[in-house]
Steps between C-alpha positions, in 0.01 A plus 500: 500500500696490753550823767790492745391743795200664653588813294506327181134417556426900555693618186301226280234574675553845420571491116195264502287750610634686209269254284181543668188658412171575705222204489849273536472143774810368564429172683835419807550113579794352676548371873527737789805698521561482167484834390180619399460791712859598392400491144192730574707768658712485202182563278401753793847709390430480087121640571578760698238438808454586834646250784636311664430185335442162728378187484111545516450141690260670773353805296450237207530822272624844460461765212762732471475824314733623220750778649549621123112473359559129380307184560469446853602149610299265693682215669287206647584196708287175424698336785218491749209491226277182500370512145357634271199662659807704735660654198192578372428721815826667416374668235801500315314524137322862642847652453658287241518675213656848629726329750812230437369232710749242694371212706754252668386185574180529219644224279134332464305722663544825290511429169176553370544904561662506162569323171836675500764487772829379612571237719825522706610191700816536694726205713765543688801344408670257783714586719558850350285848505477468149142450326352348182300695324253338216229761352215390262326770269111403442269653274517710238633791611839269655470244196833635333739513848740266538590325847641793646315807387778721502657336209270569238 
């Protein structure tokens, strides 16, 4: 799909969120400054969580608690990671299955957490602030969403 603005990524990111359950990975790809953080705050909103939300490139990852006794969200960077033996240290899988997990830049590196999650690549568009947005549902619990999630 295709989002127009920076806000457009918060308000799907928001009604996303809507769709989420604890134990939930959602897996970010896409180049840098594409939108990935963007998307997270939007998710950030729907939960209900404590902030702010930024990019956790140095931290490598944050958990922050639900403002409203939800899930709290974790949000991980596998920017600066070397492998799999780094994302292992994270200990990403202690937390897993009460949190909703998001990792940006884990495509390869994070997928063996779970059998189920969703894997969001976004691209920017050329020339324009506009961004692509292609999401794959894998596993059982996403085996009956359709390309964008929000359809179905």
């Amino acid at each position: 799909m295709r989002l127009a603005t920076a806000e457009d990524m918060r308000a799907y990111g928001a009604r996303l969120a809507a769709l989420l359950r604890p134990g939930d990975l959602l897996v970010l790809s896409g180049p840098l400054g594409a939108g990935k953080t963007t998307l997270v705050q939007g998710l950030a909103e729907g939960l209900k969580v404590r902030g702010p939300i930024t990019s956790p490139t140095f931290v490598i990852a944050r958990v922050h608690p639900s403002l409203h006794q939800g899930p709290p969200l974790v949000h991980a960077d596998a920017y600066r990671l070397g492998g799999d033996l780094e994302v292992d240290d994270l200990d990403l899988d202690a937390s897993l299955d009460e949190s909703i997990t998001v990792v940006e830049w884990g495509e390869g590196l994070v997928e063996g957490l779970a059998d189920d999650r969703l894997e969001i690549h976004i691209d920017r568009e050329a020339g324009d602030e506009a961004r692509i947005v292609t999401v794959r549902g894998v596993g059982p619990r996403w085996a009956d969403t359709p390309s964008d999630p929000l359809e179905g």
